[in-house]
Amino acid sequence: MIRDGRGRTRTYAAGALALLAFATACGESGGGGSAAPATRSTGAAAPKPTEAAPTSAAPTTAAPAGGADPAAWAKWNLTPLAPAPAPPADKPIKLERTGPVPVFSEVKTNDKVVFITIDDGAEKDPKFVEMLTDLKVPISMFLTRDIVRNDYAYFKPLQALGNHIQNHTVDHPVMSKIPAEKQKSEICDAQSALTQQYGTAPLLFRPPFGDGASTSTLNTSVQQCGPRAMVLWRESMQIHDMQYQAGDKKLKPGDIILAHFRGPSELKGATMTQMFGDLLARIQEQGFSVARLEDYIQAPAS
Ligand SMILES: [Zn+2]
């Protein structure tokens, strides 16, 4: 019998949940749910050999995530992901100190990697900190000030694992519906609060719902506050499966995946760690590794 990190048997039935056009806090730009999700049999799967990964040989130099500890993964009812290749020395995305900020939802790379971003910050489940400490899967956190301000400290151990804190406004408005001045305060006030709390200024900004990213008004507002790029996404993690923007419903190298800090009340009873475990399973079954987004981005020279 396999137990999850809460010491409870994992009983959620994969079949029952699947397709949910779940209204996410960050919204989706695509329509429709994903069809025919590959369900994950959580209880019966025999552990696989850990070196597995018949997928492409990653360079053996310094796997950024460190060597996977199969026992740590087994604790979460998972087998280790293939280690990500070393990040490229020549970064696919190069940011400038000034001028319009680029907007991207994927990273150009041939590496069989995807990037996980987790937004808002509502659910602050200590088990997720434990899980990430065990698994050392890289994530990027786009935090909304008024959603995290009641417990800034929650995110510090996640940051201490090497994960970056990025800007996701003060209180999650629809940016194209507010005037430029208000846009600016939404971004700048979050920027200063996050910088003060976490000791480093966010390099990236994500507009709530991905809204307004292509407008010059929002681009200017971002420029005035410090972030040097706007980051959207290609896939959106729901509860047990992802919604894909591409019609073939497959991950592509360099895809950015959107997830959220959410708990049982928003996940139909599933926990943050169950959601994240399922996300990793969806990535693994398509033969991908998880890399750190910021490792593929060159920050402006200071
Ligand atoms: Zn959001």
mmCIF file of C-alpha atoms in Angstrom, residues 53-219:
data_model
loop_
_atom_site.group_PDB
_atom_site.id
_atom_site.type_symbol
_atom_site.label_atom_id
_atom_site.label_comp_id
_atom_site.label_asym_id
_atom_site.label_seq_id
_atom_site.Cartn_x
_atom_site.Cartn_y
_atom_site.Cartn_z
ATOM 1 C CA ALA A 53 14.966 7.227 -19.097
ATOM 2 C CA PRO A 54 15.446 5.745 -22.502
ATOM 3 C CA THR A 55 14.989 9.291 -23.573
ATOM 4 C CA SER A 56 17.935 11.096 -24.942
ATOM 5 C CA ALA A 57 21.133 11.093 -23.099
ATOM 6 C CA ALA A 58 21.505 14.267 -21.220
ATOM 7 C CA PRO A 59 24.979 15.658 -20.978
ATOM 8 C CA THR A 60 26.477 14.309 -17.839
ATOM 9 C CA THR A 61 27.732 17.633 -16.676
ATOM 10 C CA ALA A 62 26.166 19.021 -13.578
ATOM 11 C CA ALA A 63 22.537 18.111 -13.604
ATOM 12 C CA PRO A 64 21.032 21.236 -12.100
ATOM 13 C CA ALA A 65 18.452 19.388 -10.120
ATOM 14 C CA GLY A 66 21.080 17.163 -8.582
ATOM 15 C CA GLY A 67 20.988 13.428 -8.543
ATOM 16 C CA ALA A 68 17.521 12.165 -7.943
ATOM 17 C CA ASP A 69 16.967 10.146 -4.816
ATOM 18 C CA PRO A 70 14.584 7.316 -5.737
ATOM 19 C CA ALA A 71 13.527 6.882 -2.132
ATOM 20 C CA ALA A 72 12.552 10.526 -1.901
ATOM 21 C CA TRP A 73 10.447 10.171 -5.030
ATOM 22 C CA ALA A 74 8.906 6.919 -3.845
ATOM 23 C CA LYS A 75 7.726 8.697 -0.729
ATOM 24 C CA TRP A 76 5.474 10.734 -3.042
ATOM 25 C CA ASN A 77 4.492 7.723 -5.096
ATOM 26 C CA LEU A 78 6.627 8.874 -8.003
ATOM 27 C CA THR A 79 9.653 7.660 -9.893
ATOM 28 C CA PRO A 80 12.412 10.179 -10.584
ATOM 29 C CA LEU A 81 12.234 12.305 -13.666
ATOM 30 C CA ALA A 82 15.178 12.099 -16.003
ATOM 31 C CA PRO A 83 17.622 14.809 -15.001
ATOM 32 C CA ALA A 84 17.514 17.929 -17.084
ATOM 33 C CA PRO A 85 20.506 18.613 -19.295
ATOM 34 C CA ALA A 86 22.855 21.336 -18.230
ATOM 35 C CA PRO A 87 21.379 24.685 -19.222
ATOM 36 C CA PRO A 88 22.830 26.261 -22.353
ATOM 37 C CA ALA A 89 25.714 28.664 -21.921
ATOM 38 C CA ASP A 90 24.279 30.783 -24.715
ATOM 39 C CA LYS A 91 20.845 31.627 -23.348
ATOM 40 C CA PRO A 92 17.939 31.427 -25.801
ATOM 41 C CA ILE A 93 16.342 34.472 -24.206
ATOM 42 C CA LYS A 94 18.453 37.553 -23.660
ATOM 43 C CA LEU A 95 16.955 40.470 -21.802
ATOM 44 C CA GLU A 96 17.906 44.095 -22.215
ATOM 45 C CA ARG A 97 18.193 46.767 -19.555
ATOM 46 C CA THR A 98 15.893 49.177 -21.309
ATOM 47 C CA GLY A 99 13.294 49.338 -24.036
ATOM 48 C CA PRO A 100 10.190 47.257 -24.642
ATOM 49 C CA VAL A 101 10.081 43.973 -22.762
ATOM 50 C CA PRO A 102 9.710 40.755 -24.729
ATOM 51 C CA VAL A 103 6.653 38.568 -24.200
ATOM 52 C CA PHE A 104 7.113 34.815 -24.396
ATOM 53 C CA SER A 105 5.204 31.642 -23.624
ATOM 54 C CA GLU A 106 7.906 29.157 -24.546
ATOM 55 C CA VAL A 107 11.661 28.993 -24.806
ATOM 56 C CA LYS A 108 13.419 28.094 -28.022
ATOM 57 C CA THR A 109 15.428 24.987 -27.260
ATOM 58 C CA ASN A 110 15.945 21.503 -28.565
ATOM 59 C CA ASP A 111 16.402 20.209 -25.048
ATOM 60 C CA LYS A 112 13.607 17.901 -24.056
ATOM 61 C CA VAL A 113 12.686 20.103 -21.155
ATOM 62 C CA VAL A 114 9.658 22.038 -19.974
ATOM 63 C CA PHE A 115 9.389 24.746 -17.335
ATOM 64 C CA ILE A 116 6.968 24.827 -14.412
ATOM 65 C CA THR A 117 5.574 28.122 -13.188
ATOM 66 C CA ILE A 118 3.277 28.323 -10.163
ATOM 67 C CA ASP A 119 1.103 31.364 -9.666
ATOM 68 C CA ASP A 120 -0.770 33.487 -7.159
ATOM 69 C CA GLY A 121 0.165 31.849 -3.854
ATOM 70 C CA ALA A 122 -3.170 31.132 -2.225
ATOM 71 C CA GLU A 123 -2.491 27.612 -0.966
ATOM 72 C CA LYS A 124 0.376 27.422 1.472
ATOM 73 C CA ASP A 125 0.595 23.707 2.125
ATOM 74 C CA PRO A 126 3.636 22.746 4.212
ATOM 75 C CA LYS A 127 3.562 19.361 2.517
ATOM 76 C CA PHE A 128 4.407 21.020 -0.760
ATOM 77 C CA VAL A 129 7.535 22.515 0.755
ATOM 78 C CA GLU A 130 8.441 19.061 2.000
ATOM 79 C CA MET A 131 7.766 17.596 -1.423
ATOM 80 C CA LEU A 132 9.883 20.110 -3.292
ATOM 81 C CA THR A 133 12.655 19.740 -0.751
ATOM 82 C CA ASP A 134 12.596 15.997 -1.451
ATOM 83 C CA LEU A 135 12.286 16.161 -5.215
ATOM 84 C CA LYS A 136 14.232 19.334 -6.012
ATOM 85 C CA VAL A 137 12.191 19.951 -9.136
ATOM 86 C CA PRO A 138 12.746 23.546 -10.252
ATOM 87 C CA ILE A 139 9.781 25.906 -10.309
ATOM 88 C CA SER A 140 9.281 29.627 -10.836
ATOM 89 C CA MET A 141 6.802 31.383 -8.563
ATOM 90 C CA PHE A 142 4.720 34.294 -9.843
ATOM 91 C CA LEU A 143 3.319 35.711 -6.630
ATOM 92 C CA THR A 144 0.454 38.134 -6.105
ATOM 93 C CA ARG A 145 1.248 40.433 -3.207
ATOM 94 C CA ASP A 146 -2.132 40.533 -1.547
ATOM 95 C CA ILE A 147 -2.475 36.778 -1.816
ATOM 96 C CA VAL A 148 0.858 36.043 -0.157
ATOM 97 C CA ARG A 149 1.228 38.920 2.262
ATOM 98 C CA ASN A 150 -0.442 37.025 5.099
ATOM 99 C CA ASP A 151 2.448 34.564 4.995
ATOM 100 C CA TYR A 152 5.423 35.743 2.976
ATOM 101 C CA ALA A 153 7.560 33.312 4.959
ATOM 102 C CA TYR A 154 5.897 30.283 3.420
ATOM 103 C CA PHE A 155 7.693 30.844 0.126
ATOM 104 C CA LYS A 156 11.152 31.379 1.593
ATOM 105 C CA PRO A 157 12.125 27.706 1.888
ATOM 106 C CA LEU A 158 10.960 27.235 -1.684
ATOM 107 C CA GLN A 159 13.155 30.156 -2.707
ATOM 108 C CA ALA A 160 16.036 28.704 -0.685
ATOM 109 C CA LEU A 161 15.910 25.643 -2.933
ATOM 110 C CA GLY A 162 17.002 27.886 -5.799
ATOM 111 C CA ASN A 163 13.575 28.837 -7.083
ATOM 112 C CA HIS A 164 12.933 32.395 -8.158
ATOM 113 C CA ILE A 165 10.136 34.716 -7.041
ATOM 114 C CA GLN A 166 8.533 36.687 -9.881
ATOM 115 C CA ASN A 167 5.930 39.452 -10.111
ATOM 116 C CA HIS A 168 2.211 38.755 -10.533
ATOM 117 C CA THR A 169 0.710 42.124 -9.424
ATOM 118 C CA VAL A 170 -0.693 43.422 -6.161
ATOM 119 C CA ASP A 171 -4.187 42.017 -6.370
ATOM 120 C CA HIS A 172 -4.649 40.209 -9.648
ATOM 121 C CA PRO A 173 -6.696 42.616 -11.781
ATOM 122 C CA VAL A 174 -7.515 42.383 -15.458
ATOM 123 C CA MET A 175 -4.768 44.704 -16.595
ATOM 124 C CA SER A 176 -6.323 45.887 -19.852
ATOM 125 C CA LYS A 177 -9.334 47.152 -17.915
ATOM 126 C CA ILE A 178 -7.418 49.507 -15.682
ATOM 127 C CA PRO A 179 -5.667 52.741 -16.613
ATOM 128 C CA ALA A 180 -1.936 52.968 -17.081
ATOM 129 C CA GLU A 181 -1.388 54.601 -13.709
ATOM 130 C CA LYS A 182 -3.158 51.785 -11.936
ATOM 131 C CA GLN A 183 -1.261 49.221 -13.979
ATOM 132 C CA LYS A 184 1.916 50.817 -12.837
ATOM 133 C CA SER A 185 1.007 50.715 -9.159
ATOM 134 C CA GLU A 186 -0.103 47.087 -9.497
ATOM 135 C CA ILE A 187 3.279 46.105 -10.863
ATOM 136 C CA CYS A 188 5.554 48.524 -9.046
ATOM 137 C CA ASP A 189 4.023 47.991 -5.609
ATOM 138 C CA ALA A 190 4.261 44.232 -5.996
ATOM 139 C CA GLN A 191 7.816 44.624 -7.234
ATOM 140 C CA SER A 192 8.878 46.584 -4.175
ATOM 141 C CA ALA A 193 7.088 44.296 -1.712
ATOM 142 C CA LEU A 194 8.522 41.135 -3.245
ATOM 143 C CA THR A 195 11.975 42.669 -3.442
ATOM 144 C CA GLN A 196 11.804 43.671 0.188
ATOM 145 C CA GLN A 197 10.542 40.307 1.345
ATOM 146 C CA TYR A 198 12.707 38.049 -0.758
ATOM 147 C CA GLY A 199 15.840 40.117 -1.156
ATOM 148 C CA THR A 200 15.973 40.142 -4.907
ATOM 149 C CA ALA A 201 14.007 42.044 -7.508
ATOM 150 C CA PRO A 202 11.743 39.990 -9.773
ATOM 151 C CA LEU A 203 13.101 39.830 -13.301
ATOM 152 C CA LEU A 204 9.865 38.568 -14.847
ATOM 153 C CA PHE A 205 6.237 39.660 -14.806
ATOM 154 C CA ARG A 206 3.111 37.697 -15.603
ATOM 155 C CA PRO A 207 -0.154 39.566 -16.160
ATOM 156 C CA PRO A 208 -3.155 37.917 -14.499
ATOM 157 C CA PHE A 209 -5.073 35.818 -17.032
ATOM 158 C CA GLY A 210 -2.317 36.624 -19.529
ATOM 159 C CA ASP A 211 -4.375 39.686 -20.238
ATOM 160 C CA GLY A 212 -2.976 42.758 -21.938
ATOM 161 C CA ALA A 213 0.432 41.290 -22.661
ATOM 162 C CA SER A 214 0.437 42.474 -26.246
ATOM 163 C CA THR A 215 -0.540 46.050 -25.459
ATOM 164 C CA SER A 216 1.962 48.867 -25.501
ATOM 165 C CA THR A 217 0.310 50.332 -22.413
ATOM 166 C CA LEU A 218 1.072 47.294 -20.316
ATOM 167 C CA ASN A 219 4.503 46.927 -21.831
#
